[in-house]
Short mmCIF file of C-alpha atoms and ligand atoms in Angstrom, two decimals:
data_model
loop_
_atom_site.label_atom_id
_atom_site.label_comp_id
_atom_site.label_asym_id
_atom_site.label_seq_id
_atom_site.Cartn_x
_atom_site.Cartn_y
_atom_site.Cartn_z
CA MET A 1 -30.23 15.41 19.00
CA LYS A 2 -26.90 13.79 18.67
CA THR A 3 -27.08 10.09 18.85
CA ASP A 4 -23.61 7.50 18.74
CA LYS A 5 -24.27 5.07 15.71
CA LYS A 6 -21.78 2.34 15.40
CA LEU A 7 -19.61 2.01 12.19
CA PHE A 8 -17.23 -1.15 11.11
CA ILE A 9 -15.07 -0.66 8.44
CA GLU A 10 -13.83 -3.56 6.39
CA THR A 11 -10.53 -3.03 4.53
CA TYR A 12 -8.97 -5.14 1.86
CA GLY A 13 -6.09 -4.35 -0.84
CA CYS A 14 -3.42 -2.39 -0.50
CA GLN A 15 -2.40 0.70 2.51
CA MET A 16 -4.06 3.28 0.08
CA ASN A 17 -6.97 1.45 1.12
CA PHE A 18 -6.18 1.70 5.08
CA SER A 19 -5.37 5.13 4.50
CA ASP A 20 -8.67 5.89 2.74
CA SER A 21 -10.54 3.81 5.47
CA GLU A 22 -8.98 6.40 8.43
CA ILE A 23 -10.28 9.65 6.18
CA VAL A 24 -13.97 7.86 5.75
CA ALA A 25 -13.44 6.97 9.56
CA SER A 26 -13.03 10.63 9.74
CA ILE A 27 -15.82 12.32 7.53
CA LEU A 28 -18.40 10.06 9.37
CA SER A 29 -17.22 10.78 12.95
CA GLU A 30 -18.88 14.46 12.17
CA ASN A 31 -21.89 13.21 11.55
CA ASP A 32 -21.87 10.96 14.94
CA PHE A 33 -20.63 8.30 13.72
CA SER A 34 -18.14 5.85 15.98
CA THR A 35 -15.93 3.18 14.81
CA VAL A 36 -16.35 -0.24 16.59
CA ASP A 37 -14.21 -3.23 16.66
CA GLU A 38 -16.78 -5.74 16.30
CA ALA A 39 -19.24 -6.36 12.67
CA SER A 40 -21.91 -7.73 15.31
CA SER A 41 -22.23 -4.60 17.04
CA ALA A 42 -22.01 -1.76 13.75
CA ASP A 43 -25.42 -0.30 12.29
CA LEU A 44 -23.00 0.60 9.52
CA ILE A 45 -20.60 -2.10 7.45
CA LEU A 46 -18.75 -0.33 4.96
CA ILE A 47 -16.40 -2.27 3.12
CA ASN A 48 -13.57 -0.88 1.80
CA THR A 49 -12.76 -2.65 -1.51
CA CYS A 50 -9.70 -3.32 -3.89
CA SER A 51 -9.76 -4.41 -7.81
CA VAL A 52 -6.30 -4.63 -8.35
CA ARG A 53 -6.99 -8.94 -8.30
CA ASP A 54 -9.60 -11.05 -9.09
CA LYS A 55 -8.61 -12.85 -5.69
CA ALA A 56 -9.20 -9.53 -3.88
CA GLU A 57 -12.81 -8.61 -5.40
CA GLN A 58 -13.67 -12.74 -4.70
CA ARG A 59 -13.37 -12.29 -0.93
CA VAL A 60 -15.59 -9.22 -1.17
CA TRP A 61 -18.71 -11.35 -2.70
CA LYS A 62 -17.91 -13.95 -0.71
CA ARG A 63 -17.94 -11.96 2.46
CA LEU A 64 -21.46 -10.48 0.94
CA LYS A 65 -22.61 -12.98 0.99
CA GLU A 66 -22.14 -13.82 4.85
CA LEU A 67 -23.62 -10.81 5.29
CA ARG A 68 -26.87 -11.77 4.72
CA ALA A 69 -27.40 -13.51 7.63
CA MET A 70 -26.46 -10.88 9.36
CA LYS A 71 -28.83 -8.50 8.07
CA LYS A 72 -31.56 -10.69 8.28
CA LYS A 73 -30.89 -11.18 12.08
CA ASN A 74 -30.74 -6.81 12.22
CA PRO A 75 -32.84 -5.64 9.22
CA ASN A 76 -32.05 -2.03 10.77
CA LEU A 77 -27.99 -2.82 9.29
CA LYS A 78 -27.30 -0.75 6.54
CA ILE A 79 -24.09 -2.25 4.28
CA GLY A 80 -22.30 0.08 2.13
CA VAL A 81 -19.46 -1.04 -0.64
CA ILE A 82 -16.78 1.84 -1.33
CA GLY A 83 -13.32 2.15 -2.95
CA CYS A 84 -12.32 0.48 -5.79
CA MET A 85 -14.90 -2.11 -6.24
CA ALA A 86 -17.80 0.34 -5.98
CA GLU A 87 -16.19 2.49 -8.67
CA ARG A 88 -16.13 -0.53 -11.17
CA LEU A 89 -18.56 -2.67 -11.41
CA LYS A 90 -21.77 -0.53 -8.75
CA ASP A 91 -24.71 -1.83 -11.02
CA GLN A 92 -23.83 -5.81 -10.93
CA LEU A 93 -23.47 -4.69 -6.97
CA PHE A 94 -26.86 -3.40 -7.23
CA GLU A 95 -28.33 -5.99 -9.14
CA THR A 96 -26.30 -9.54 -7.68
CA GLU A 97 -25.94 -8.58 -3.88
CA ALA A 98 -30.01 -6.94 -1.77
CA VAL A 99 -27.16 -6.64 1.28
CA VAL A 100 -25.84 -3.62 -0.50
CA ASP A 101 -27.53 -0.63 0.47
CA LEU A 102 -24.80 2.15 -0.21
CA VAL A 103 -22.32 2.57 -3.19
CA ALA A 104 -19.33 4.63 -2.91
CA GLY A 105 -16.24 5.45 -5.12
CA PRO A 106 -12.83 6.40 -3.78
CA ASP A 107 -13.42 10.31 -4.92
CA ALA A 108 -16.88 10.64 -3.04
CA TYR A 109 -15.95 9.88 0.76
CA ARG A 110 -17.51 13.47 1.65
CA ASP A 111 -20.57 12.53 0.18
CA LEU A 112 -21.47 9.62 2.66
CA PRO A 113 -23.15 11.67 5.14
CA SER A 114 -25.55 12.59 2.49
CA LEU A 115 -26.16 8.84 0.54
CA ILE A 116 -26.69 7.55 4.72
CA ASP A 117 -29.26 9.92 4.72
CA ALA A 118 -30.78 8.57 1.54
CA ILE A 119 -30.26 5.34 2.68
CA THR A 120 -32.29 5.73 6.38
CA SER A 121 -35.19 6.29 4.38
CA GLY A 122 -34.93 3.28 2.96
CA GLN A 123 -33.35 4.06 -0.51
CA ARG A 124 -30.42 2.36 -2.03
CA ALA A 125 -27.58 5.26 -2.75
CA ALA A 126 -24.69 5.78 -4.94
CA ASN A 127 -21.91 8.09 -5.73
CA ILE A 128 -18.70 6.98 -7.80
CA GLN A 129 -17.92 10.09 -9.32
CA LEU A 130 -13.93 10.35 -10.11
CA SER A 131 -12.38 14.03 -9.54
CA ILE A 132 -9.71 15.45 -10.57
CA GLU A 133 -9.01 17.94 -7.53
CA GLU A 134 -9.89 15.80 -4.48
CA THR A 135 -7.40 14.58 -2.60
CA TYR A 136 -8.99 15.11 0.88
CA GLU A 137 -6.38 17.14 2.31
CA ASP A 138 -8.29 19.19 4.75
CA VAL A 139 -8.96 15.86 6.55
CA GLU A 140 -7.53 14.86 9.80
CA PRO A 141 -7.50 10.19 9.55
CA VAL A 142 -8.94 8.72 12.83
CA ARG A 143 -5.88 6.60 13.17
CA TYR A 144 -8.41 3.84 14.72
CA ASP A 145 -6.56 0.62 14.09
CA SER A 146 -3.46 1.80 14.98
CA ASN A 147 -0.22 0.68 16.67
CA GLY A 148 0.65 4.24 18.48
CA ILE A 149 3.47 3.74 16.59
CA SER A 150 3.30 3.83 12.74
CA ALA A 151 0.87 6.01 10.52
CA PHE A 152 0.36 6.37 6.46
CA ILE A 153 -0.05 9.76 5.09
CA SER A 154 -1.73 9.84 1.99
CA ILE A 155 0.05 12.38 -0.13
CA MET A 156 -1.44 12.30 -3.43
CA ARG A 157 -4.30 9.94 -5.59
CA GLY A 158 -4.66 8.47 -8.45
CA CYS A 159 -2.47 7.37 -11.55
CA GLU A 160 -1.56 7.76 -15.31
CA ASN A 161 0.58 5.32 -16.12
CA PHE A 162 -1.73 3.09 -17.38
CA CYS A 163 0.00 -0.28 -16.98
CA SER A 164 -1.74 -2.67 -18.75
CA TYR A 165 -3.15 -5.32 -16.32
CA CYS A 166 -4.39 -2.40 -14.30
CA VAL A 167 -6.99 -1.49 -13.28
CA VAL A 168 -6.38 1.58 -10.99
CA PRO A 169 -6.35 4.43 -13.16
CA PHE A 170 -9.70 3.88 -14.13
CA THR A 171 -10.76 3.47 -10.72
CA ARG A 172 -8.85 6.23 -8.85
CA GLY A 173 -8.75 8.62 -11.74
CA LYS A 174 -6.48 11.13 -12.39
CA GLU A 175 -3.10 12.10 -10.72
CA ARG A 176 -3.46 14.68 -8.04
CA SER A 177 -1.02 15.96 -5.36
CA ARG A 178 -1.54 16.97 -2.14
CA ASN A 179 -0.97 20.20 -0.58
CA PRO A 180 2.86 20.09 1.09
CA GLU A 181 2.08 22.22 3.73
CA THR A 182 -1.27 19.50 5.03
CA ILE A 183 1.18 17.00 4.47
CA LEU A 184 3.60 18.57 7.08
CA ASN A 185 1.45 19.43 9.48
CA GLU A 186 -0.48 16.15 10.20
CA ALA A 187 3.43 14.37 10.46
CA GLU A 188 4.07 16.97 12.94
CA ARG A 189 1.14 16.21 14.75
CA LEU A 190 1.72 12.51 14.63
CA PHE A 191 5.27 13.29 15.94
CA ASN A 192 3.67 15.16 18.74
CA GLU A 193 1.61 12.18 18.95
CA GLY A 194 3.88 9.97 20.07
CA TYR A 195 4.27 8.59 16.41
CA ARG A 196 7.86 7.46 15.16
CA GLU A 197 7.09 5.96 11.97
CA ILE A 198 5.38 7.54 9.11
CA THR A 199 4.71 5.77 5.88
CA LEU A 200 4.18 8.37 2.68
CA LEU A 201 1.37 6.68 0.52
CA GLY A 202 0.89 7.11 -2.79
CA GLN A 203 0.12 5.11 -6.35
CA ASN A 204 2.80 6.58 -7.22
CA VAL A 205 4.63 8.71 -4.91
CA ASN A 206 7.69 9.50 -6.75
CA SER A 207 5.72 11.58 -9.23
CA TYR A 208 4.23 14.07 -6.36
CA HIS A 209 4.50 17.40 -7.79
CA TRP A 210 2.43 20.23 -6.65
CA GLU A 211 2.12 23.66 -7.70
CA GLN A 212 0.61 26.62 -6.93
CA ASP A 213 0.72 30.83 -7.33
CA GLY A 214 4.51 30.49 -8.32
CA ASP A 215 4.98 28.14 -5.38
CA SER A 216 6.08 23.96 -6.80
CA MET A 217 7.43 21.19 -4.56
CA ASP A 218 8.51 17.58 -6.23
CA PHE A 219 8.62 14.57 -3.87
CA PRO A 220 12.75 14.37 -2.66
CA ARG A 221 11.44 18.07 -1.13
CA LEU A 222 8.44 17.09 0.57
CA LEU A 223 10.38 14.16 1.85
CA ALA A 224 13.22 16.15 2.91
CA SER A 225 10.93 18.16 4.67
CA VAL A 226 9.12 15.71 6.32
CA ALA A 227 12.32 13.83 7.54
CA GLU A 228 13.89 17.37 8.89
CA ILE A 229 10.88 17.41 11.19
CA ASN A 230 12.64 15.87 14.01
CA PRO A 231 15.53 13.20 13.49
CA LEU A 232 13.95 10.96 16.03
CA LEU A 233 11.21 10.37 13.11
CA ARG A 234 11.61 7.94 10.68
CA VAL A 235 9.85 8.26 7.38
CA ARG A 236 9.16 5.15 4.96
CA PHE A 237 7.38 6.17 0.96
CA THR A 238 5.54 3.68 -1.06
CA THR A 239 5.07 3.05 -3.63
CA SER A 240 7.47 4.28 -6.10
CA HIS A 241 7.42 3.89 -10.15
CA PRO A 242 10.79 2.68 -11.54
CA LYS A 243 10.81 5.84 -14.21
CA ASP A 244 10.44 8.18 -11.68
CA LEU A 245 13.32 6.51 -9.04
CA SER A 246 15.56 9.86 -9.78
CA ASP A 247 18.66 10.52 -8.88
CA LYS A 248 17.57 14.10 -6.92
CA LEU A 249 16.05 11.20 -4.43
CA ILE A 250 18.55 9.23 -3.65
CA GLU A 251 21.06 11.35 -2.84
CA THR A 252 18.12 13.02 -0.68
CA ILE A 253 17.78 9.34 0.87
CA SER A 254 21.60 9.19 1.16
CA LEU A 255 21.71 12.86 3.31
CA HIS A 256 18.46 11.50 6.15
CA PRO A 257 19.49 8.59 8.35
CA ASN A 258 16.00 8.98 8.94
CA ILE A 259 14.74 8.64 5.69
CA CYS A 260 14.93 4.23 6.00
CA ARG A 261 17.13 2.24 3.72
CA SER A 262 13.91 0.31 2.16
CA ILE A 263 13.37 1.18 -1.42
CA HIS A 264 10.05 -0.62 -2.59
CA LEU A 265 10.27 -0.37 -6.71
CA ALA A 266 8.32 -2.91 -8.58
CA VAL A 267 9.50 -4.64 -11.42
CA GLN A 268 7.26 -7.34 -12.39
CA SER A 269 9.49 -8.62 -15.18
CA GLY A 270 12.93 -8.91 -16.17
CA SER A 271 12.43 -8.57 -19.77
CA THR A 272 12.32 -6.05 -21.57
CA SER A 273 9.67 -7.52 -24.03
CA VAL A 274 7.36 -7.80 -21.61
CA LEU A 275 7.68 -5.11 -19.99
CA GLU A 276 6.84 -3.01 -23.15
CA GLN A 277 3.93 -5.33 -23.45
CA MET A 278 3.03 -4.12 -19.66
CA ASN A 279 3.17 -0.27 -20.72
CA ARG A 280 5.80 0.20 -17.90
CA LYS A 281 8.16 2.54 -19.61
CA TYR A 282 11.26 1.46 -19.07
CA THR A 283 13.24 -1.10 -20.19
CA ARG A 284 15.38 -4.36 -18.06
CA GLU A 285 18.23 -2.36 -18.68
CA TRP A 286 16.55 1.03 -17.51
CA TYR A 287 15.62 -1.02 -13.93
CA MET A 288 19.25 -2.09 -13.45
CA ASN A 289 20.71 1.45 -13.67
CA ARG A 290 18.47 2.26 -10.79
CA ILE A 291 19.73 -0.59 -8.74
CA SER A 292 23.35 0.72 -9.85
CA ALA A 293 21.74 4.08 -8.58
CA ILE A 294 20.76 2.78 -5.27
CA LYS A 295 23.43 0.24 -4.38
CA ALA A 296 26.14 3.27 -4.91
CA LEU A 297 24.89 6.27 -2.57
CA LEU A 298 22.84 3.83 -0.21
CA PRO A 299 24.82 0.29 -0.27
CA ASP A 300 22.92 -1.05 3.07
CA CYS A 301 19.62 0.09 1.53
CA ALA A 302 16.84 -3.03 1.20
CA ILE A 303 15.52 -3.32 -2.05
CA SER A 304 12.04 -5.12 -2.57
CA THR A 305 9.72 -5.43 -5.63
CA ASP A 306 6.54 -7.06 -7.33
CA ILE A 307 6.02 -9.83 -9.48
CA ILE A 308 3.77 -10.57 -12.09
CA ALA A 309 3.94 -14.22 -13.25
CA GLY A 310 2.81 -15.09 -17.01
CA PHE A 311 1.78 -11.82 -18.59
CA CYS A 312 0.24 -11.77 -22.09
CA GLY A 313 3.25 -13.00 -24.38
CA GLU A 314 5.12 -14.35 -21.76
CA THR A 315 7.73 -16.70 -23.06
CA ASP A 316 10.22 -18.90 -20.85
CA LYS A 317 13.42 -16.61 -21.58
CA ASP A 318 11.22 -14.02 -20.85
CA HIS A 319 10.28 -15.41 -17.78
CA GLN A 320 14.01 -16.74 -16.94
CA GLN A 321 15.26 -13.00 -17.64
CA THR A 322 12.69 -12.10 -14.84
CA LEU A 323 14.83 -15.19 -13.09
CA SER A 324 18.45 -13.76 -13.63
CA LEU A 325 17.21 -10.23 -12.27
CA MET A 326 16.02 -11.06 -9.60
CA GLU A 327 19.40 -13.13 -8.68
CA TRP A 328 21.18 -9.56 -10.32
CA VAL A 329 19.78 -7.17 -7.74
CA PRO A 330 19.38 -9.61 -5.39
CA PHE A 331 15.77 -8.37 -3.80
CA ASP A 332 15.26 -8.77 0.09
CA TYR A 333 11.77 -9.38 -0.36
CA ALA A 334 8.99 -9.14 -3.04
CA PHE A 335 5.02 -9.57 -3.46
CA MET A 336 4.35 -12.01 -6.19
CA PHE A 337 1.83 -13.46 -8.30
CA LYS A 338 0.47 -15.13 -11.32
CA TYR A 339 -1.55 -12.76 -14.14
CA SER A 340 -5.44 -12.78 -14.25
CA VAL A 341 -7.09 -10.76 -16.46
CA ARG A 342 -8.71 -7.46 -14.67
CA SER A 343 -11.41 -6.46 -16.83
CA GLY A 344 -11.45 -3.08 -18.01
CA THR A 345 -7.84 -3.22 -18.41
CA ILE A 346 -5.72 -2.35 -21.59
CA ALA A 347 -4.53 -5.39 -21.12
CA GLU A 348 -8.13 -7.45 -21.56
CA LYS A 349 -8.56 -5.14 -24.59
CA LYS A 350 -5.94 -5.36 -26.55
CA PHE A 351 -3.63 -9.18 -25.92
CA THR A 352 -5.00 -12.59 -25.44
CA ASP A 353 -3.95 -14.47 -21.97
CA ASP A 354 -2.59 -17.22 -23.86
CA VAL A 355 0.31 -18.38 -21.05
CA PRO A 356 -1.86 -21.51 -20.06
CA GLU A 357 -2.95 -21.31 -16.13
CA ALA A 358 -0.45 -24.42 -15.34
CA VAL A 359 2.50 -23.09 -16.63
CA LYS A 360 1.41 -19.52 -15.18
CA ALA A 361 1.75 -22.05 -11.52
CA GLU A 362 5.09 -23.24 -12.45
CA ARG A 363 6.76 -19.98 -13.27
CA LEU A 364 5.58 -18.42 -9.57
CA LYS A 365 6.62 -21.71 -8.31
CA GLU A 366 10.00 -21.34 -9.96
CA ILE A 367 9.82 -17.15 -8.60
CA ILE A 368 8.54 -17.77 -5.23
CA SER A 369 11.30 -20.35 -4.64
CA LEU A 370 13.66 -18.58 -5.59
CA GLN A 371 12.72 -14.84 -2.84
CA GLN A 372 12.70 -17.34 -0.55
CA LYS A 373 16.70 -18.58 -0.93
CA LEU A 374 17.36 -14.83 -1.49
CA SER A 375 15.66 -13.25 1.13
CA LEU A 376 17.07 -16.04 3.54
CA ARG A 377 20.26 -15.34 2.29
CA SER A 378 19.56 -11.83 2.65
CA ASN A 379 18.94 -11.96 5.94
CA LYS A 380 21.60 -14.82 6.58
CA LYS A 381 24.27 -11.44 6.24
CA ASP A 382 23.15 -9.99 8.88
CA ILE A 383 23.73 -12.16 11.57
CA GLY A 384 25.95 -10.51 13.52
CA LYS A 385 24.99 -7.32 12.76
CA VAL A 386 23.74 -4.65 15.40
CA PHE A 387 20.59 -2.49 14.20
CA GLU A 388 18.84 0.16 15.38
CA VAL A 389 15.03 -0.87 15.99
CA LEU A 390 11.77 0.68 16.18
CA VAL A 391 9.86 -1.27 19.06
CA GLU A 392 5.82 -1.45 17.92
CA GLY A 393 5.33 -4.19 20.65
CA VAL A 394 5.41 -7.79 22.06
CA SER A 395 6.09 -10.30 19.47
CA LYS A 396 3.21 -12.81 18.41
CA LYS A 397 5.16 -15.74 19.03
CA SER A 398 6.42 -15.31 22.51
CA VAL A 399 5.38 -13.05 25.14
CA HIS A 400 8.49 -12.97 26.47
CA SER A 401 9.78 -11.30 23.29
CA MET A 402 9.55 -7.80 21.66
CA MET A 403 9.09 -6.96 17.84
CA GLY A 404 10.25 -4.04 15.83
CA ARG A 405 11.50 -3.42 12.73
CA ASN A 406 14.72 -2.16 11.53
CA SER A 407 15.69 0.91 8.98
CA GLN A 408 15.22 -1.97 5.94
CA ASN A 409 11.50 -2.85 6.91
CA LYS A 410 13.27 -6.50 8.31
CA VAL A 411 11.41 -7.84 11.36
CA VAL A 412 12.81 -8.06 14.11
CA VAL A 413 12.49 -10.54 17.04
CA PHE A 414 14.45 -9.90 20.23
CA GLU A 415 14.30 -10.71 24.33
CA SER A 416 14.36 -7.66 25.67
CA SER A 417 12.81 -7.08 29.81
CA THR A 418 13.51 -3.41 29.04
CA SER A 419 11.87 -2.12 25.57
CA LYS A 420 9.17 -0.61 25.04
CA PRO A 421 6.93 0.28 22.40
CA GLY A 422 7.66 3.52 20.70
CA GLU A 423 11.65 3.23 22.02
CA TYR A 424 14.07 2.89 19.73
CA THR A 425 16.49 0.07 20.96
CA LEU A 426 20.12 -1.56 19.05
CA VAL A 427 19.58 -5.47 18.39
CA LYS A 428 22.42 -7.90 17.72
CA ILE A 429 20.92 -10.45 15.00
CA THR A 430 21.77 -14.31 16.20
CA SER A 431 19.64 -15.67 13.82
CA CYS A 432 17.34 -15.33 11.41
CA THR A 433 14.01 -17.04 9.25
CA PRO A 434 13.46 -15.71 5.58
CA ALA A 435 11.48 -13.39 6.95
CA THR A 436 12.76 -12.65 10.79
CA LEU A 437 15.66 -11.49 11.89
CA ILE A 438 15.83 -13.15 15.26
CA GLY A 439 18.63 -10.87 18.14
CA GLU A 440 19.23 -9.84 21.48
CA HIS A 441 19.33 -6.64 22.92
CA VAL A 442 22.11 -4.86 23.21
CA ASN A 443 22.71 -1.50 25.17
S1 SF4 B 501 1.55 2.86 -11.63
FE1 SF4 B 501 0.91 0.94 -13.08
S2 SF4 B 501 -0.03 -0.89 -12.15
FE2 SF4 B 501 0.93 1.23 -10.04
S3 SF4 B 501 -1.40 2.18 -9.88
FE3 SF4 B 501 -0.30 3.30 -12.02
S4 SF4 B 501 -1.44 1.76 -13.90
FE4 SF4 B 501 -1.15 0.59 -11.83
#
């Protein structure tokens, strides 16, 4: 007999995780689960976790404690932890949190229906087996939390770069690329359903490489093929590793106006010796060379980055080099963090976390304050320009304003009574904040 069971998925961490939650929703929809918006009305709550930063893990531990009360009220409620934390901390999750019924790692989502069968009969169940092949390429994600305009397509899984601070190669396993035909079919389907922006996702998208029976596909070709589905489809990609940002990729972007002029290129540090310690496989000079290559062919391209303050062995001179590189680029925006040691990583095993907490905090403060200046400067340069904006909906700040993004991925808020979500519209920028461009609709 078919029953309709209610599933609530709570997602922490990066876009890869949000994309994985859509895959999980799809797998479970085949097993009579439909997603709900409220945890309180669910039969099964899955917490999709991230282990990249300690803060993300701490939020999950706190959330599990909160769920104890919910489970007390409803003893039939089942709770599962999935994703990177499940992979890393299966035993600890079962030992310290009685509310956890199920644990599944990122490559075990196809096994969720049988794990759920097991917990329904009162057992606890886990699968944290990593795979060298799983890409979920045949699973059509359920876009359960979507605006109907922008969607993510996961094109590869895993990572083999082993940056010394990072836990991902241990929680998500070996790098695998998905069959391009399935990616193109998914993109085409989304476009036909009315989506107008697709972000190709992977831990390191620009090392995408697929091969089968003498056929092969690299990332620039894949990107071009997605862009060629329709000129009205915007294409983005994230995240790229500087070592794999080829001239061919930059050229491909320049040849396709609908591949967005926005590249996220995580630098992490401006000092070659820190980059070496991080095992990033490029130098300050190499990174600068890539930025120059982008600027030469894509002069209007926004460049964003990730920066870690206070990695093991970082001196004040290294920190100054990060600041000077930020100015040199200059970045349009950045995600900035203090280094915190992650257990199981190369850095934990090999290095001493020797930058005092107060120094890390001070360096991060300087980095954030510089970035705010750079972001404001970048946005001020846009005043007077006219951008094509893909309208996403009504602005959160005022019901009389609409919001959308330009090709550079900047948020644009503008007054308009005629623009509709999913449409492209021209907006002239009249003012700005460090985070938002403000403008008016032009015909
Ligand atoms: S490229 Fe480095 S930082 Fe990114 S997921 Fe792989 S190991 Fe982690």
